[in-house]
Amino acid sequence: MDLECTAVFQKVPEGYIASIEEFPGANTQGASLEEARTNLREAVALVVEANRILAREDAAGSAVIREPLSVTA
């Protein structure tokens, strides 16, 4: 899959605050820029997994079609 997102890092006294513009809720922090990057990758994975779970719970009992989708910018 060729999906690119925009990571945003803000320097604060404690280190860095990090977020992804395209994934509301994918927010984290780190003492260093590299730690914030690592934590942000994990945050995105957790948001995607949580959204999958919520969507499946919401659609329980409904006739739905699920299929992979690739996005190329």
PDB file of N, CA and C in Angstrom:
ATOM      1  N   MET A   1       0.845  -1.174   0.000  1.00  0.00           N
ATOM      2  CA  MET A   1       0.000   0.000   0.000  1.00  0.00           C
ATOM      3  C   MET A   1       0.886   1.231   0.000  1.00  0.00           C
ATOM      4  N   ASP A   2       0.524   2.215  -0.763  1.00  0.00           N
ATOM      5  CA  ASP A   2       1.340   3.409  -0.940  1.00  0.00           C
ATOM      6  C   ASP A   2       0.630   4.623  -0.369  1.00  0.00           C
ATOM      7  N   LEU A   3       0.309   4.571   0.904  1.00  0.00           N
ATOM      8  CA  LEU A   3      -0.377   5.675   1.565  1.00  0.00           C
ATOM      9  C   LEU A   3       0.641   6.458   2.386  1.00  0.00           C
ATOM     10  N   GLU A   4       0.739   7.752   2.128  1.00  0.00           N
ATOM     11  CA  GLU A   4       1.638   8.607   2.900  1.00  0.00           C
ATOM     12  C   GLU A   4       0.826   9.563   3.739  1.00  0.00           C
ATOM     13  N   CYS A   5       1.256   9.755   4.969  1.00  0.00           N
ATOM     14  CA  CYS A   5       0.598  10.676   5.902  1.00  0.00           C
ATOM     15  C   CYS A   5       1.579  11.762   6.301  1.00  0.00           C
ATOM     16  N   THR A   6       1.050  12.791   6.944  1.00  0.00           N
ATOM     17  CA  THR A   6       1.884  13.907   7.378  1.00  0.00           C
ATOM     18  C   THR A   6       2.038  13.891   8.887  1.00  0.00           C
ATOM     19  N   ALA A   7       3.251  13.638   9.341  1.00  0.00           N
ATOM     20  CA  ALA A   7       3.559  13.678  10.767  1.00  0.00           C
ATOM     21  C   ALA A   7       3.905  15.108  11.148  1.00  0.00           C
ATOM     22  N   VAL A   8       3.394  15.543  12.293  1.00  0.00           N
ATOM     23  CA  VAL A   8       3.656  16.896  12.787  1.00  0.00           C
ATOM     24  C   VAL A   8       4.309  16.763  14.169  1.00  0.00           C
ATOM     25  N   PHE A   9       5.452  17.408  14.340  1.00  0.00           N
ATOM     26  CA  PHE A   9       6.190  17.365  15.603  1.00  0.00           C
ATOM     27  C   PHE A   9       6.332  18.779  16.141  1.00  0.00           C
ATOM     28  N   GLN A  10       5.967  18.947  17.391  1.00  0.00           N
ATOM     29  CA  GLN A  10       6.085  20.257  18.033  1.00  0.00           C
ATOM     30  C   GLN A  10       7.058  20.133  19.198  1.00  0.00           C
ATOM     31  N   LYS A  11       8.086  20.964  19.179  1.00  0.00           N
ATOM     32  CA  LYS A  11       9.080  20.970  20.256  1.00  0.00           C
ATOM     33  C   LYS A  11       8.482  21.633  21.477  1.00  0.00           C
ATOM     34  N   VAL A  12       8.578  20.960  22.616  1.00  0.00           N
ATOM     35  CA  VAL A  12       8.134  21.485  23.904  1.00  0.00           C
ATOM     36  C   VAL A  12       9.262  21.247  24.911  1.00  0.00           C
ATOM     37  N   PRO A  13       9.220  21.881  26.069  1.00  0.00           N
ATOM     38  CA  PRO A  13      10.314  21.708  27.030  1.00  0.00           C
ATOM     39  C   PRO A  13      10.590  20.243  27.398  1.00  0.00           C
ATOM     40  N   GLU A  14       9.557  19.399  27.402  1.00  0.00           N
ATOM     41  CA  GLU A  14       9.720  17.998  27.791  1.00  0.00           C
ATOM     42  C   GLU A  14      10.206  17.114  26.649  1.00  0.00           C
ATOM     43  N   GLY A  15      10.251  17.637  25.420  1.00  0.00           N
ATOM     44  CA  GLY A  15      10.655  16.854  24.255  1.00  0.00           C
ATOM     45  C   GLY A  15       9.844  17.249  23.040  1.00  0.00           C
ATOM     46  N   TYR A  16       9.024  16.313  22.527  1.00  0.00           N
ATOM     47  CA  TYR A  16       8.222  16.580  21.329  1.00  0.00           C
ATOM     48  C   TYR A  16       6.812  16.022  21.493  1.00  0.00           C
ATOM     49  N   ILE A  17       5.847  16.770  20.986  1.00  0.00           N
ATOM     50  CA  ILE A  17       4.473  16.303  20.847  1.00  0.00           C
ATOM     51  C   ILE A  17       4.317  15.942  19.378  1.00  0.00           C
ATOM     52  N   ALA A  18       3.677  14.803  19.107  1.00  0.00           N
ATOM     53  CA  ALA A  18       3.571  14.330  17.730  1.00  0.00           C
ATOM     54  C   ALA A  18       2.138  13.962  17.392  1.00  0.00           C
ATOM     55  N   SER A  19       1.765  14.211  16.130  1.00  0.00           N
ATOM     56  CA  SER A  19       0.440  13.837  15.654  1.00  0.00           C
ATOM     57  C   SER A  19       0.510  13.583  14.156  1.00  0.00           C
ATOM     58  N   ILE A  20      -0.559  12.992  13.631  1.00  0.00           N
ATOM     59  CA  ILE A  20      -0.695  12.749  12.195  1.00  0.00           C
ATOM     60  C   ILE A  20      -1.885  13.566  11.716  1.00  0.00           C
ATOM     61  N   GLU A  21      -1.682  14.437  10.732  1.00  0.00           N
ATOM     62  CA  GLU A  21      -2.763  15.301  10.242  1.00  0.00           C
ATOM     63  C   GLU A  21      -3.964  14.500   9.762  1.00  0.00           C
ATOM     64  N   GLU A  22      -3.719  13.379   9.100  1.00  0.00           N
ATOM     65  CA  GLU A  22      -4.792  12.610   8.482  1.00  0.00           C
ATOM     66  C   GLU A  22      -5.469  11.602   9.415  1.00  0.00           C
ATOM     67  N   PHE A  23      -4.961  11.430  10.623  1.00  0.00           N
ATOM     68  CA  PHE A  23      -5.516  10.467  11.574  1.00  0.00           C
ATOM     69  C   PHE A  23      -5.823  11.151  12.905  1.00  0.00           C
ATOM     70  N   PRO A  24      -6.972  11.813  13.005  1.00  0.00           N
ATOM     71  CA  PRO A  24      -7.317  12.411  14.299  1.00  0.00           C
ATOM     72  C   PRO A  24      -7.289  11.335  15.385  1.00  0.00           C
ATOM     73  N   GLY A  25      -6.712  11.673  16.497  1.00  0.00           N
ATOM     74  CA  GLY A  25      -6.612  10.712  17.594  1.00  0.00           C
ATOM     75  C   GLY A  25      -5.265  10.031  17.662  1.00  0.00           C
ATOM     76  N   ALA A  26      -4.478  10.106  16.599  1.00  0.00           N
ATOM     77  CA  ALA A  26      -3.131   9.525  16.618  1.00  0.00           C
ATOM     78  C   ALA A  26      -2.172  10.595  17.126  1.00  0.00           C
ATOM     79  N   ASN A  27      -2.088  10.691  18.445  1.00  0.00           N
ATOM     80  CA  ASN A  27      -1.255  11.699  19.105  1.00  0.00           C
ATOM     81  C   ASN A  27      -0.359  11.000  20.117  1.00  0.00           C
ATOM     82  N   THR A  28       0.819  11.555  20.314  1.00  0.00           N
ATOM     83  CA  THR A  28       1.733  10.979  21.289  1.00  0.00           C
ATOM     84  C   THR A  28       2.790  12.011  21.654  1.00  0.00           C
ATOM     85  N   GLN A  29       3.791  11.563  22.361  1.00  0.00           N
ATOM     86  CA  GLN A  29       4.899  12.432  22.726  1.00  0.00           C
ATOM     87  C   GLN A  29       6.148  11.588  22.904  1.00  0.00           C
ATOM     88  N   GLY A  30       7.277  12.242  22.995  1.00  0.00           N
ATOM     89  CA  GLY A  30       8.535  11.550  23.237  1.00  0.00           C
ATOM     90  C   GLY A  30       9.572  12.519  23.762  1.00  0.00           C
ATOM     91  N   ALA A  31      10.514  11.991  24.509  1.00  0.00           N
ATOM     92  CA  ALA A  31      11.581  12.828  25.057  1.00  0.00           C
ATOM     93  C   ALA A  31      12.507  13.320  23.947  1.00  0.00           C
ATOM     94  N   SER A  32      12.654  12.509  22.892  1.00  0.00           N
ATOM     95  CA  SER A  32      13.472  12.893  21.737  1.00  0.00           C
ATOM     96  C   SER A  32      12.609  12.811  20.473  1.00  0.00           C
ATOM     97  N   LEU A  33      13.108  13.379  19.391  1.00  0.00           N
ATOM     98  CA  LEU A  33      12.381  13.325  18.125  1.00  0.00           C
ATOM     99  C   LEU A  33      12.244  11.869  17.663  1.00  0.00           C
ATOM    100  N   GLU A  34      13.296  11.080  17.804  1.00  0.00           N
ATOM    101  CA  GLU A  34      13.243   9.679  17.390  1.00  0.00           C
ATOM    102  C   GLU A  34      12.234   8.893  18.232  1.00  0.00           C
ATOM    103  N   GLU A  35      12.179   9.148  19.523  1.00  0.00           N
ATOM    104  CA  GLU A  35      11.195   8.476  20.379  1.00  0.00           C
ATOM    105  C   GLU A  35       9.777   8.884  19.982  1.00  0.00           C
ATOM    106  N   ALA A  36       9.578  10.152  19.673  1.00  0.00           N
ATOM    107  CA  ALA A  36       8.262  10.621  19.240  1.00  0.00           C
ATOM    108  C   ALA A  36       7.864   9.954  17.924  1.00  0.00           C
ATOM    109  N   ARG A  37       8.813   9.791  17.002  1.00  0.00           N
ATOM    110  CA  ARG A  37       8.527   9.102  15.730  1.00  0.00           C
ATOM    111  C   ARG A  37       8.108   7.658  15.980  1.00  0.00           C
ATOM    112  N   THR A  38       8.846   6.966  16.808  1.00  0.00           N
ATOM    113  CA  THR A  38       8.530   5.567  17.135  1.00  0.00           C
ATOM    114  C   THR A  38       7.163   5.473  17.787  1.00  0.00           C
ATOM    115  N   ASN A  39       6.905   6.331  18.753  1.00  0.00           N
ATOM    116  CA  ASN A  39       5.614   6.327  19.441  1.00  0.00           C
ATOM    117  C   ASN A  39       4.465   6.663  18.495  1.00  0.00           C
ATOM    118  N   LEU A  40       4.727   7.528  17.521  1.00  0.00           N
ATOM    119  CA  LEU A  40       3.690   7.922  16.576  1.00  0.00           C
ATOM    120  C   LEU A  40       3.309   6.759  15.660  1.00  0.00           C
ATOM    121  N   ARG A  41       4.281   5.987  15.230  1.00  0.00           N
ATOM    122  CA  ARG A  41       3.973   4.797  14.421  1.00  0.00           C
ATOM    123  C   ARG A  41       3.075   3.846  15.207  1.00  0.00           C
ATOM    124  N   GLU A  42       3.385   3.654  16.468  1.00  0.00           N
ATOM    125  CA  GLU A  42       2.568   2.788  17.325  1.00  0.00           C
ATOM    126  C   GLU A  42       1.172   3.381  17.521  1.00  0.00           C
ATOM    127  N   ALA A  43       1.085   4.682  17.707  1.00  0.00           N
ATOM    128  CA  ALA A  43      -0.215   5.340  17.898  1.00  0.00           C
ATOM    129  C   ALA A  43      -1.104   5.164  16.668  1.00  0.00           C
ATOM    130  N   VAL A  44      -0.531   5.289  15.472  1.00  0.00           N
ATOM    131  CA  VAL A  44      -1.307   5.105  14.243  1.00  0.00           C
ATOM    132  C   VAL A  44      -1.820   3.667  14.174  1.00  0.00           C
ATOM    133  N   ALA A  45      -0.969   2.712  14.461  1.00  0.00           N
ATOM    134  CA  ALA A  45      -1.391   1.305  14.430  1.00  0.00           C
ATOM    135  C   ALA A  45      -2.520   1.054  15.427  1.00  0.00           C
ATOM    136  N   LEU A  46      -2.445   1.650  16.603  1.00  0.00           N
ATOM    137  CA  LEU A  46      -3.490   1.482  17.613  1.00  0.00           C
ATOM    138  C   LEU A  46      -4.801   2.138  17.189  1.00  0.00           C
ATOM    139  N   VAL A  47      -4.736   3.312  16.571  1.00  0.00           N
ATOM    140  CA  VAL A  47      -5.947   3.985  16.104  1.00  0.00           C
ATOM    141  C   VAL A  47      -6.617   3.169  15.003  1.00  0.00           C
ATOM    142  N   VAL A  48      -5.833   2.655  14.064  1.00  0.00           N
ATOM    143  CA  VAL A  48      -6.393   1.842  12.985  1.00  0.00           C
ATOM    144  C   VAL A  48      -7.062   0.596  13.556  1.00  0.00           C
ATOM    145  N   GLU A  49      -6.401  -0.089  14.474  1.00  0.00           N
ATOM    146  CA  GLU A  49      -6.970  -1.300  15.075  1.00  0.00           C
ATOM    147  C   GLU A  49      -8.234  -0.978  15.873  1.00  0.00           C
ATOM    148  N   ALA A  50      -8.213   0.089  16.650  1.00  0.00           N
ATOM    149  CA  ALA A  50      -9.399   0.480  17.424  1.00  0.00           C
ATOM    150  C   ALA A  50     -10.565   0.823  16.502  1.00  0.00           C
ATOM    151  N   ASN A  51     -10.282   1.514  15.393  1.00  0.00           N
ATOM    152  CA  ASN A  51     -11.344   1.857  14.440  1.00  0.00           C
ATOM    153  C   ASN A  51     -11.922   0.609  13.790  1.00  0.00           C
ATOM    154  N   ARG A  52     -11.078  -0.371  13.497  1.00  0.00           N
ATOM    155  CA  ARG A  52     -11.576  -1.640  12.948  1.00  0.00           C
ATOM    156  C   ARG A  52     -12.531  -2.312  13.926  1.00  0.00           C
ATOM    157  N   ILE A  53     -12.131  -2.389  15.165  1.00  0.00           N
ATOM    158  CA  ILE A  53     -12.966  -3.029  16.188  1.00  0.00           C
ATOM    159  C   ILE A  53     -14.296  -2.298  16.324  1.00  0.00           C
ATOM    160  N   LEU A  54     -14.253  -0.980  16.416  1.00  0.00           N
ATOM    161  CA  LEU A  54     -15.484  -0.199  16.562  1.00  0.00           C
ATOM    162  C   LEU A  54     -16.397  -0.350  15.349  1.00  0.00           C
ATOM    163  N   ALA A  55     -15.819  -0.353  14.152  1.00  0.00           N
ATOM    164  CA  ALA A  55     -16.620  -0.495  12.940  1.00  0.00           C
ATOM    165  C   ALA A  55     -17.291  -1.859  12.884  1.00  0.00           C
ATOM    166  N   ARG A  56     -16.572  -2.904  13.282  1.00  0.00           N
ATOM    167  CA  ARG A  56     -17.147  -4.249  13.277  1.00  0.00           C
ATOM    168  C   ARG A  56     -18.250  -4.383  14.316  1.00  0.00           C
ATOM    169  N   GLU A  57     -18.042  -3.787  15.487  1.00  0.00           N
ATOM    170  CA  GLU A  57     -19.084  -3.813  16.516  1.00  0.00           C
ATOM    171  C   GLU A  57     -20.321  -3.052  16.047  1.00  0.00           C
ATOM    172  N   ASP A  58     -20.103  -1.918  15.404  1.00  0.00           N
ATOM    173  CA  ASP A  58     -21.207  -1.092  14.921  1.00  0.00           C
ATOM    174  C   ASP A  58     -22.006  -1.791  13.826  1.00  0.00           C
ATOM    175  N   ALA A  59     -21.331  -2.588  13.000  1.00  0.00           N
ATOM    176  CA  ALA A  59     -21.985  -3.259  11.876  1.00  0.00           C
ATOM    177  C   ALA A  59     -22.464  -4.664  12.223  1.00  0.00           C
ATOM    178  N   ALA A  60     -22.285  -5.082  13.455  1.00  0.00           N
ATOM    179  CA  ALA A  60     -22.670  -6.443  13.844  1.00  0.00           C
ATOM    180  C   ALA A  60     -24.135  -6.696  13.497  1.00  0.00           C
ATOM    181  N   GLY A  61     -24.372  -7.810  12.832  1.00  0.00           N
ATOM    182  CA  GLY A  61     -25.723  -8.170  12.453  1.00  0.00           C
ATOM    183  C   GLY A  61     -26.192  -7.548  11.155  1.00  0.00           C
ATOM    184  N   SER A  62     -25.404  -6.679  10.555  1.00  0.00           N
ATOM    185  CA  SER A  62     -25.765  -6.033   9.292  1.00  0.00           C
ATOM    186  C   SER A  62     -25.094  -6.747   8.128  1.00  0.00           C
ATOM    187  N   ALA A  63     -25.696  -6.649   6.973  1.00  0.00           N
ATOM    188  CA  ALA A  63     -25.090  -7.188   5.759  1.00  0.00           C
ATOM    189  C   ALA A  63     -24.077  -6.171   5.243  1.00  0.00           C
ATOM    190  N   VAL A  64     -22.817  -6.470   5.407  1.00  0.00           N
ATOM    191  CA  VAL A  64     -21.758  -5.558   4.960  1.00  0.00           C
ATOM    192  C   VAL A  64     -20.777  -6.310   4.079  1.00  0.00           C
ATOM    193  N   ILE A  65     -20.064  -5.572   3.268  1.00  0.00           N
ATOM    194  CA  ILE A  65     -18.998  -6.133   2.436  1.00  0.00           C
ATOM    195  C   ILE A  65     -17.698  -5.501   2.906  1.00  0.00           C
ATOM    196  N   ARG A  66     -16.724  -6.336   3.204  1.00  0.00           N
ATOM    197  CA  ARG A  66     -15.398  -5.845   3.591  1.00  0.00           C
ATOM    198  C   ARG A  66     -14.404  -6.314   2.542  1.00  0.00           C
ATOM    199  N   GLU A  67     -13.524  -5.410   2.093  1.00  0.00           N
ATOM    200  CA  GLU A  67     -12.493  -5.773   1.144  1.00  0.00           C
ATOM    201  C   GLU A  67     -11.308  -4.841   1.305  1.00  0.00           C
ATOM    202  N   PRO A  68     -10.126  -5.304   0.942  1.00  0.00           N
ATOM    203  CA  PRO A  68      -8.926  -4.452   1.028  1.00  0.00           C
ATOM    204  C   PRO A  68      -9.038  -3.262   0.080  1.00  0.00           C
ATOM    205  N   LEU A  69      -8.435  -2.173   0.453  1.00  0.00           N
ATOM    206  CA  LEU A  69      -8.411  -0.968  -0.378  1.00  0.00           C
ATOM    207  C   LEU A  69      -7.000  -0.413  -0.356  1.00  0.00           C
ATOM    208  N   SER A  70      -6.407  -0.245  -1.526  1.00  0.00           N
ATOM    209  CA  SER A  70      -5.091   0.362  -1.649  1.00  0.00           C
ATOM    210  C   SER A  70      -5.258   1.800  -2.101  1.00  0.00           C
ATOM    211  N   VAL A  71      -4.473   2.682  -1.519  1.00  0.00           N
ATOM    212  CA  VAL A  71      -4.536   4.090  -1.874  1.00  0.00           C
ATOM    213  C   VAL A  71      -3.158   4.506  -2.381  1.00  0.00           C
ATOM    214  N   THR A  72      -3.141   5.029  -3.591  1.00  0.00           N
ATOM    215  CA  THR A  72      -1.899   5.518  -4.178  1.00  0.00           C
ATOM    216  C   THR A  72      -2.043   7.013  -4.414  1.00  0.00           C
ATOM    217  N   ALA A  73      -1.136   7.764  -3.851  1.00  0.00           N
ATOM    218  CA  ALA A  73      -1.207   9.221  -3.974  1.00  0.00           C
ATOM    219  C   ALA A  73      -0.718   9.691  -5.321  1.00  0.00           C
TER     220      ALA A  73
END
